[in-house]
Amino acid sequence: MNSSLAQRIRIVLVEPSHPGNIGAAARAMKTMGLSKLVLVRPKRFPDPQAEWRAAGARDVLERVSTTSNLREAISDATFVVGTTARARRMAWRQLSPRLAAPEILVKAEHGEVAVIFGREADGLSNDELDLCHLHVCIPASSAYGSLNLAMAVQVVCYELRCAYLEGQGEAMHPLAWDRPRATSEQVEHLFAHLESLANSLEFLPGEHHTVVMRRIRRMIGRIEPDVTEVSMLRGILSAIEKQIHRA
């Protein structure tokens, strides 16, 4: 994988509890040509066990970024992928790593991509999965579908590597986009603005508040708005607020 493309794909581990998994994930990444690793509130890092498990990928560990929360880890990403081992009650776009890999590479041609892996014990929460445009599920056996964290990272990185090699010398079907895609942070400001206005209009009934906002998230996630579209939508919301205050 060429370095410029690889640098636009980051692997994000949320609250990893075992340093050995961090080192093994770094090794899995390097063998597939990736090197950008972000840790959200790691329990133990730096740690000798991480260095030992990384083997020849200690350089990946030396460049690790750590953050205090997931939103910070993905704030500048224009495409966010969350890995999950379970289906949600509300349908969300979900693909296997093999089907998701080509799309991730295309998105990385045009902006920063974050691929998020959850905690060893219970994965990502629904609120964390809400931040994602796409969910990826490894089609493991129903008899025992629990993968080690580093193994899951290896599977996804392997599929990215295969998709890249298959696409060498072929058009990557670039999107004809006239503006940069909105970052996760920009979209989150839009959601907060929309929710605030909806609350002031008493539009969101208490018991359905979370469900309604999640459906709106899902809708906007499908659209993948650019920076101008987000700005336009927020401008409309601000104009509505001014009319309310005048009334």
PDB file of C-alpha atoms in Angstrom:
ATOM      1  CA  MET A   1       0.000   0.000   0.000  1.00  0.00           C
ATOM      2  CA  ASN A   2       1.459   3.368  -0.940  1.00  0.00           C
ATOM      3  CA  SER A   3       2.473   5.544   1.997  1.00  0.00           C
ATOM      4  CA  SER A   4       0.155   8.484   1.273  1.00  0.00           C
ATOM      5  CA  LEU A   5      -2.901   6.221   1.202  1.00  0.00           C
ATOM      6  CA  ALA A   6      -1.773   4.269   4.269  1.00  0.00           C
ATOM      7  CA  GLN A   7      -1.304   7.483   6.251  1.00  0.00           C
ATOM      8  CA  ARG A   8      -4.948   8.386   5.683  1.00  0.00           C
ATOM      9  CA  ILE A   9      -6.177   5.154   7.289  1.00  0.00           C
ATOM     10  CA  ARG A  10      -5.945   4.989  11.067  1.00  0.00           C
ATOM     11  CA  ILE A  11      -6.717   2.053  13.337  1.00  0.00           C
ATOM     12  CA  VAL A  12      -8.379   3.184  16.575  1.00  0.00           C
ATOM     13  CA  LEU A  13      -8.465   0.931  19.653  1.00  0.00           C
ATOM     14  CA  VAL A  14     -10.967   2.012  22.301  1.00  0.00           C
ATOM     15  CA  GLU A  15      -9.892   1.372  25.908  1.00  0.00           C
ATOM     16  CA  PRO A  16      -7.678  -1.661  25.234  1.00  0.00           C
ATOM     17  CA  SER A  17      -7.125  -3.425  28.553  1.00  0.00           C
ATOM     18  CA  HIS A  18      -4.136  -5.622  27.706  1.00  0.00           C
ATOM     19  CA  PRO A  19      -0.881  -4.092  26.419  1.00  0.00           C
ATOM     20  CA  GLY A  20      -0.077  -7.314  24.590  1.00  0.00           C
ATOM     21  CA  ASN A  21      -3.050  -6.730  22.322  1.00  0.00           C
ATOM     22  CA  ILE A  22      -1.760  -3.259  21.488  1.00  0.00           C
ATOM     23  CA  GLY A  23       1.612  -4.666  20.451  1.00  0.00           C
ATOM     24  CA  ALA A  24       0.032  -7.501  18.465  1.00  0.00           C
ATOM     25  CA  ALA A  25      -2.294  -5.029  16.705  1.00  0.00           C
ATOM     26  CA  ALA A  26       0.714  -2.897  15.758  1.00  0.00           C
ATOM     27  CA  ARG A  27       2.401  -5.979  14.299  1.00  0.00           C
ATOM     28  CA  ALA A  28      -0.754  -6.938  12.399  1.00  0.00           C
ATOM     29  CA  MET A  29      -0.940  -3.451  10.926  1.00  0.00           C
ATOM     30  CA  LYS A  30       2.686  -3.281   9.831  1.00  0.00           C
ATOM     31  CA  THR A  31       2.558  -6.641   8.039  1.00  0.00           C
ATOM     32  CA  MET A  32      -0.270  -5.224   5.905  1.00  0.00           C
ATOM     33  CA  GLY A  33       1.342  -1.847   5.223  1.00  0.00           C
ATOM     34  CA  LEU A  34      -0.465   0.302   7.811  1.00  0.00           C
ATOM     35  CA  SER A  35       1.202   2.269  10.588  1.00  0.00           C
ATOM     36  CA  LYS A  36      -1.210   4.859  12.015  1.00  0.00           C
ATOM     37  CA  LEU A  37      -2.452   3.620  15.394  1.00  0.00           C
ATOM     38  CA  VAL A  38      -4.568   5.644  17.848  1.00  0.00           C
ATOM     39  CA  LEU A  39      -5.403   4.511  21.397  1.00  0.00           C
ATOM     40  CA  VAL A  40      -8.371   5.839  23.360  1.00  0.00           C
ATOM     41  CA  ARG A  41      -7.780   5.643  27.121  1.00  0.00           C
ATOM     42  CA  PRO A  42      -5.505   2.561  27.099  1.00  0.00           C
ATOM     43  CA  LYS A  43      -5.334   0.865  30.492  1.00  0.00           C
ATOM     44  CA  ARG A  44      -1.580   0.189  30.275  1.00  0.00           C
ATOM     45  CA  PHE A  45       0.559   1.952  27.712  1.00  0.00           C
ATOM     46  CA  PRO A  46       3.486   2.308  27.237  1.00  0.00           C
ATOM     47  CA  ASP A  47       4.257  -1.161  28.547  1.00  0.00           C
ATOM     48  CA  PRO A  48       7.030  -3.745  27.962  1.00  0.00           C
ATOM     49  CA  GLN A  49       4.443  -6.359  26.961  1.00  0.00           C
ATOM     50  CA  ALA A  50       3.268  -4.153  24.100  1.00  0.00           C
ATOM     51  CA  GLU A  51       6.852  -3.800  22.862  1.00  0.00           C
ATOM     52  CA  TRP A  52       7.461  -7.543  23.141  1.00  0.00           C
ATOM     53  CA  ARG A  53       4.311  -8.470  21.215  1.00  0.00           C
ATOM     54  CA  ALA A  54       4.976  -5.846  18.546  1.00  0.00           C
ATOM     55  CA  ALA A  55       8.227  -7.645  17.579  1.00  0.00           C
ATOM     56  CA  GLY A  56       9.427  -5.870  14.412  1.00  0.00           C
ATOM     57  CA  ALA A  57       6.703  -3.242  14.585  1.00  0.00           C
ATOM     58  CA  ARG A  58       8.044  -1.208  17.490  1.00  0.00           C
ATOM     59  CA  ASP A  59       8.277   1.788  15.172  1.00  0.00           C
ATOM     60  CA  VAL A  60       4.464   1.720  14.942  1.00  0.00           C
ATOM     61  CA  LEU A  61       4.266   1.860  18.746  1.00  0.00           C
ATOM     62  CA  GLU A  62       6.702   4.771  18.848  1.00  0.00           C
ATOM     63  CA  ARG A  63       4.315   6.810  16.694  1.00  0.00           C
ATOM     64  CA  VAL A  64       1.131   5.884  18.572  1.00  0.00           C
ATOM     65  CA  SER A  65      -1.272   8.708  19.421  1.00  0.00           C
ATOM     66  CA  THR A  66      -3.370   8.544  22.584  1.00  0.00           C
ATOM     67  CA  THR A  67      -6.581  10.446  23.279  1.00  0.00           C
ATOM     68  CA  SER A  68      -8.946  10.803  26.205  1.00  0.00           C
ATOM     69  CA  ASN A  69     -12.105  10.182  24.168  1.00  0.00           C
ATOM     70  CA  LEU A  70     -13.250   8.658  20.892  1.00  0.00           C
ATOM     71  CA  ARG A  71     -14.607  11.890  19.424  1.00  0.00           C
ATOM     72  CA  GLU A  72     -11.145  13.402  19.627  1.00  0.00           C
ATOM     73  CA  ALA A  73      -9.625  10.350  17.940  1.00  0.00           C
ATOM     74  CA  ILE A  74     -11.894  10.699  14.895  1.00  0.00           C
ATOM     75  CA  SER A  75     -12.572  14.447  14.847  1.00  0.00           C
ATOM     76  CA  ASP A  76     -10.861  15.062  11.499  1.00  0.00           C
ATOM     77  CA  ALA A  77     -12.000  11.817   9.825  1.00  0.00           C
ATOM     78  CA  THR A  78     -14.393  12.105   6.884  1.00  0.00           C
ATOM     79  CA  PHE A  79     -15.297   8.390   6.934  1.00  0.00           C
ATOM     80  CA  VAL A  80     -15.612   6.360  10.137  1.00  0.00           C
ATOM     81  CA  VAL A  81     -15.965   2.576  10.301  1.00  0.00           C
ATOM     82  CA  GLY A  82     -16.949   0.727  13.468  1.00  0.00           C
ATOM     83  CA  THR A  83     -16.344  -2.987  13.985  1.00  0.00           C
ATOM     84  CA  THR A  84     -19.048  -4.927  15.771  1.00  0.00           C
ATOM     85  CA  ALA A  85     -19.851  -8.546  16.524  1.00  0.00           C
ATOM     86  CA  ARG A  86     -23.560  -8.003  17.111  1.00  0.00           C
ATOM     87  CA  ALA A  87     -26.553  -6.837  15.146  1.00  0.00           C
ATOM     88  CA  ARG A  88     -28.470  -3.774  16.331  1.00  0.00           C
ATOM     89  CA  ARG A  89     -32.222  -3.509  16.688  1.00  0.00           C
ATOM     90  CA  MET A  90     -32.165  -0.539  14.334  1.00  0.00           C
ATOM     91  CA  ALA A  91     -30.736  -1.582  10.972  1.00  0.00           C
ATOM     92  CA  TRP A  92     -27.453   0.111  10.080  1.00  0.00           C
ATOM     93  CA  ARG A  93     -25.366  -0.356   6.958  1.00  0.00           C
ATOM     94  CA  GLN A  94     -23.125  -3.309   7.713  1.00  0.00           C
ATOM     95  CA  LEU A  95     -20.608  -5.166   5.561  1.00  0.00           C
ATOM     96  CA  SER A  96     -18.013  -7.897   5.945  1.00  0.00           C
ATOM     97  CA  PRO A  97     -14.364  -6.774   5.950  1.00  0.00           C
ATOM     98  CA  ARG A  98     -13.962  -8.079   2.390  1.00  0.00           C
ATOM     99  CA  LEU A  99     -16.840  -6.023   1.029  1.00  0.00           C
ATOM    100  CA  ALA A 100     -15.969  -2.977   3.135  1.00  0.00           C
ATOM    101  CA  ALA A 101     -12.266  -2.852   2.199  1.00  0.00           C
ATOM    102  CA  PRO A 102     -12.644  -1.427  -1.348  1.00  0.00           C
ATOM    103  CA  GLU A 103     -14.973   1.298  -0.081  1.00  0.00           C
ATOM    104  CA  ILE A 104     -12.553   2.207   2.712  1.00  0.00           C
ATOM    105  CA  LEU A 105      -9.728   2.562   0.182  1.00  0.00           C
ATOM    106  CA  VAL A 106     -11.827   4.791  -2.074  1.00  0.00           C
ATOM    107  CA  LYS A 107     -12.775   6.994   0.881  1.00  0.00           C
ATOM    108  CA  ALA A 108      -9.099   7.213   1.873  1.00  0.00           C
ATOM    109  CA  GLU A 109      -8.304   8.627  -1.569  1.00  0.00           C
ATOM    110  CA  HIS A 110     -10.340  11.703  -0.600  1.00  0.00           C
ATOM    111  CA  GLY A 111      -9.946  12.122   3.154  1.00  0.00           C
ATOM    112  CA  GLU A 112      -9.037  10.678   6.526  1.00  0.00           C
ATOM    113  CA  VAL A 113     -10.543   7.289   7.421  1.00  0.00           C
ATOM    114  CA  ALA A 114     -10.819   5.825  10.934  1.00  0.00           C
ATOM    115  CA  VAL A 115     -11.472   2.127  11.588  1.00  0.00           C
ATOM    116  CA  ILE A 116     -12.543   1.634  15.204  1.00  0.00           C
ATOM    117  CA  PHE A 117     -12.177  -1.508  17.319  1.00  0.00           C
ATOM    118  CA  GLY A 118     -13.901  -1.815  20.697  1.00  0.00           C
ATOM    119  CA  ARG A 119     -12.971  -3.160  24.092  1.00  0.00           C
ATOM    120  CA  GLU A 120     -11.827  -6.751  24.490  1.00  0.00           C
ATOM    121  CA  ALA A 121     -14.731  -7.583  26.801  1.00  0.00           C
ATOM    122  CA  ASP A 122     -17.730  -5.870  25.217  1.00  0.00           C
ATOM    123  CA  GLY A 123     -16.721  -4.052  22.026  1.00  0.00           C
ATOM    124  CA  LEU A 124     -18.169  -0.667  21.085  1.00  0.00           C
ATOM    125  CA  SER A 125     -21.260   0.830  22.717  1.00  0.00           C
ATOM    126  CA  ASN A 126     -24.310   1.900  20.710  1.00  0.00           C
ATOM    127  CA  ASP A 127     -23.378   5.542  21.255  1.00  0.00           C
ATOM    128  CA  GLU A 128     -19.908   4.877  19.824  1.00  0.00           C
ATOM    129  CA  LEU A 129     -21.341   2.984  16.856  1.00  0.00           C
ATOM    130  CA  ASP A 130     -23.615   5.980  16.244  1.00  0.00           C
ATOM    131  CA  LEU A 131     -20.495   7.945  15.264  1.00  0.00           C
ATOM    132  CA  CYS A 132     -19.797   5.590  12.359  1.00  0.00           C
ATOM    133  CA  HIS A 133     -20.876   5.737   8.727  1.00  0.00           C
ATOM    134  CA  LEU A 134     -20.447   1.992   8.275  1.00  0.00           C
ATOM    135  CA  HIS A 135     -20.366  -1.054  10.526  1.00  0.00           C
ATOM    136  CA  VAL A 136     -18.088  -4.004   9.772  1.00  0.00           C
ATOM    137  CA  CYS A 137     -18.735  -7.469  11.134  1.00  0.00           C
ATOM    138  CA  ILE A 138     -16.350 -10.415  10.695  1.00  0.00           C
ATOM    139  CA  PRO A 139     -18.510 -13.420   9.688  1.00  0.00           C
ATOM    140  CA  ALA A 140     -17.224 -15.751  12.388  1.00  0.00           C
ATOM    141  CA  SER A 141     -18.797 -19.072  13.348  1.00  0.00           C
ATOM    142  CA  SER A 142     -22.023 -18.863  15.340  1.00  0.00           C
ATOM    143  CA  ALA A 143     -20.663 -21.615  17.579  1.00  0.00           C
ATOM    144  CA  TYR A 144     -17.909 -19.299  18.813  1.00  0.00           C
ATOM    145  CA  GLY A 145     -17.724 -15.872  17.239  1.00  0.00           C
ATOM    146  CA  SER A 146     -15.406 -14.093  19.674  1.00  0.00           C
ATOM    147  CA  LEU A 147     -12.114 -12.964  18.131  1.00  0.00           C
ATOM    148  CA  ASN A 148      -9.119 -11.662  20.000  1.00  0.00           C
ATOM    149  CA  LEU A 149      -8.717  -7.907  19.466  1.00  0.00           C
ATOM    150  CA  ALA A 150      -5.435  -8.195  17.579  1.00  0.00           C
ATOM    151  CA  MET A 151      -6.847 -11.003  15.427  1.00  0.00           C
ATOM    152  CA  ALA A 152      -9.771  -8.806  14.443  1.00  0.00           C
ATOM    153  CA  VAL A 153      -7.350  -6.017  13.513  1.00  0.00           C
ATOM    154  CA  GLN A 154      -5.361  -8.516  11.437  1.00  0.00           C
ATOM    155  CA  VAL A 155      -8.450  -9.679   9.518  1.00  0.00           C
ATOM    156  CA  VAL A 156      -9.506  -6.148   8.602  1.00  0.00           C
ATOM    157  CA  CYS A 157      -5.968  -5.029   7.679  1.00  0.00           C
ATOM    158  CA  TYR A 158      -5.512  -8.160   5.565  1.00  0.00           C
ATOM    159  CA  GLU A 159      -8.678  -7.421   3.585  1.00  0.00           C
ATOM    160  CA  LEU A 160      -7.522  -3.835   3.059  1.00  0.00           C
ATOM    161  CA  ARG A 161      -4.194  -5.126   1.769  1.00  0.00           C
ATOM    162  CA  CYS A 162      -5.859  -7.601  -0.601  1.00  0.00           C
ATOM    163  CA  ALA A 163      -8.248  -4.958  -1.932  1.00  0.00           C
ATOM    164  CA  TYR A 164      -5.333  -2.596  -2.541  1.00  0.00           C
ATOM    165  CA  LEU A 165      -3.302  -5.215  -4.416  1.00  0.00           C
ATOM    166  CA  GLU A 166      -6.298  -6.181  -6.540  1.00  0.00           C
ATOM    167  CA  GLY A 167      -6.834  -2.530  -7.415  1.00  0.00           C
ATOM    168  CA  GLN A 168      -3.266  -1.750  -8.432  1.00  0.00           C
ATOM    169  CA  GLY A 169      -3.146  -0.485 -11.973  1.00  0.00           C
ATOM    170  CA  GLU A 170      -6.916  -0.087 -12.059  1.00  0.00           C
ATOM    171  CA  ALA A 171      -9.085   2.999 -11.498  1.00  0.00           C
ATOM    172  CA  MET A 172     -10.237   3.316  -7.894  1.00  0.00           C
ATOM    173  CA  HIS A 173     -13.493   4.926  -9.039  1.00  0.00           C
ATOM    174  CA  PRO A 174     -12.835   8.337  -7.438  1.00  0.00           C
ATOM    175  CA  LEU A 175     -15.897  10.262  -6.384  1.00  0.00           C
ATOM    176  CA  ALA A 176     -16.662  13.413  -8.354  1.00  0.00           C
ATOM    177  CA  TRP A 177     -16.863  15.710  -5.333  1.00  0.00           C
ATOM    178  CA  ASP A 178     -16.428  19.471  -5.557  1.00  0.00           C
ATOM    179  CA  ARG A 179     -15.948  20.054  -1.830  1.00  0.00           C
ATOM    180  CA  PRO A 180     -14.087  18.195   0.959  1.00  0.00           C
ATOM    181  CA  ARG A 181     -16.149  15.748   2.966  1.00  0.00           C
ATOM    182  CA  ALA A 182     -17.288  16.988   6.361  1.00  0.00           C
ATOM    183  CA  THR A 183     -15.249  15.720   9.290  1.00  0.00           C
ATOM    184  CA  SER A 184     -16.760  13.781  12.169  1.00  0.00           C
ATOM    185  CA  GLU A 185     -16.418  16.862  14.387  1.00  0.00           C
ATOM    186  CA  GLN A 186     -18.288  19.069  11.915  1.00  0.00           C
ATOM    187  CA  VAL A 187     -21.105  16.546  11.604  1.00  0.00           C
ATOM    188  CA  GLU A 188     -21.334  16.247  15.392  1.00  0.00           C
ATOM    189  CA  HIS A 189     -21.772  20.044  15.656  1.00  0.00           C
ATOM    190  CA  LEU A 190     -24.597  19.744  13.126  1.00  0.00           C
ATOM    191  CA  PHE A 191     -26.298  17.031  15.191  1.00  0.00           C
ATOM    192  CA  ALA A 192     -25.966  19.091  18.371  1.00  0.00           C
ATOM    193  CA  HIS A 193     -27.400  22.179  16.635  1.00  0.00           C
ATOM    194  CA  LEU A 194     -30.309  20.185  15.218  1.00  0.00           C
ATOM    195  CA  GLU A 195     -31.060  18.523  18.541  1.00  0.00           C
ATOM    196  CA  SER A 196     -30.983  21.858  20.366  1.00  0.00           C
ATOM    197  CA  LEU A 197     -33.454  23.399  17.919  1.00  0.00           C
ATOM    198  CA  ALA A 198     -35.727  20.354  18.000  1.00  0.00           C
ATOM    199  CA  ASN A 199     -35.808  20.521  21.804  1.00  0.00           C
ATOM    200  CA  SER A 200     -36.658  24.238  21.776  1.00  0.00           C
ATOM    201  CA  LEU A 201     -39.573  23.468  19.417  1.00  0.00           C
ATOM    202  CA  GLU A 202     -40.651  20.599  21.705  1.00  0.00           C
ATOM    203  CA  PHE A 203     -40.407  18.341  18.672  1.00  0.00           C
ATOM    204  CA  LEU A 204     -38.668  15.435  20.412  1.00  0.00           C
ATOM    205  CA  PRO A 205     -40.995  13.496  22.744  1.00  0.00           C
ATOM    206  CA  GLY A 206     -39.158  12.306  25.833  1.00  0.00           C
ATOM    207  CA  GLU A 207     -39.513   8.573  25.382  1.00  0.00           C
ATOM    208  CA  HIS A 208     -38.649   8.689  21.668  1.00  0.00           C
ATOM    209  CA  HIS A 209     -35.852  11.264  21.840  1.00  0.00           C
ATOM    210  CA  THR A 210     -32.958   8.796  21.459  1.00  0.00           C
ATOM    211  CA  VAL A 211     -34.640   6.791  18.698  1.00  0.00           C
ATOM    212  CA  VAL A 212     -35.501   9.889  16.648  1.00  0.00           C
ATOM    213  CA  MET A 213     -31.973  11.308  16.909  1.00  0.00           C
ATOM    214  CA  ARG A 214     -30.459   7.928  16.010  1.00  0.00           C
ATOM    215  CA  ARG A 215     -32.606   7.735  12.873  1.00  0.00           C
ATOM    216  CA  ILE A 216     -31.498  11.239  11.902  1.00  0.00           C
ATOM    217  CA  ARG A 217     -27.886  10.158  12.435  1.00  0.00           C
ATOM    218  CA  ARG A 218     -28.422   7.145  10.226  1.00  0.00           C
ATOM    219  CA  MET A 219     -29.959   9.293   7.484  1.00  0.00           C
ATOM    220  CA  ILE A 220     -27.134  11.854   7.496  1.00  0.00           C
ATOM    221  CA  GLY A 221     -24.574   9.059   7.692  1.00  0.00           C
ATOM    222  CA  ARG A 222     -25.932   7.660   4.416  1.00  0.00           C
ATOM    223  CA  ILE A 223     -25.638  11.080   2.765  1.00  0.00           C
ATOM    224  CA  GLU A 224     -22.018  11.679   3.861  1.00  0.00           C
ATOM    225  CA  PRO A 225     -22.332  15.483   3.527  1.00  0.00           C
ATOM    226  CA  ASP A 226     -19.487  17.743   2.476  1.00  0.00           C
ATOM    227  CA  VAL A 227     -18.360  20.828   4.398  1.00  0.00           C
ATOM    228  CA  THR A 228     -20.528  23.195   2.339  1.00  0.00           C
ATOM    229  CA  GLU A 229     -23.656  21.100   2.844  1.00  0.00           C
ATOM    230  CA  VAL A 230     -23.109  20.994   6.612  1.00  0.00           C
ATOM    231  CA  SER A 231     -22.579  24.759   6.635  1.00  0.00           C
ATOM    232  CA  MET A 232     -25.775  25.303   4.606  1.00  0.00           C
ATOM    233  CA  LEU A 233     -27.828  23.118   6.944  1.00  0.00           C
ATOM    234  CA  ARG A 234     -26.501  24.903  10.006  1.00  0.00           C
ATOM    235  CA  GLY A 235     -27.234  28.245   8.340  1.00  0.00           C
ATOM    236  CA  ILE A 236     -30.866  27.180   7.858  1.00  0.00           C
ATOM    237  CA  LEU A 237     -31.085  26.103  11.495  1.00  0.00           C
ATOM    238  CA  SER A 238     -29.647  29.449  12.624  1.00  0.00           C
ATOM    239  CA  ALA A 239     -32.182  31.328  10.453  1.00  0.00           C
ATOM    240  CA  ILE A 240     -35.027  29.348  12.041  1.00  0.00           C
ATOM    241  CA  GLU A 241     -33.700  30.204  15.508  1.00  0.00           C
ATOM    242  CA  LYS A 242     -33.641  33.926  14.627  1.00  0.00           C
ATOM    243  CA  GLN A 243     -37.248  33.812  13.443  1.00  0.00           C
ATOM    244  CA  ILE A 244     -38.265  32.079  16.674  1.00  0.00           C
ATOM    245  CA  HIS A 245     -36.574  34.764  18.783  1.00  0.00           C
ATOM    246  CA  ARG A 246     -38.248  37.542  16.771  1.00  0.00           C
ATOM    247  CA  ALA A 247     -41.652  35.914  17.249  1.00  0.00           C
TER     248      ALA A 247
END
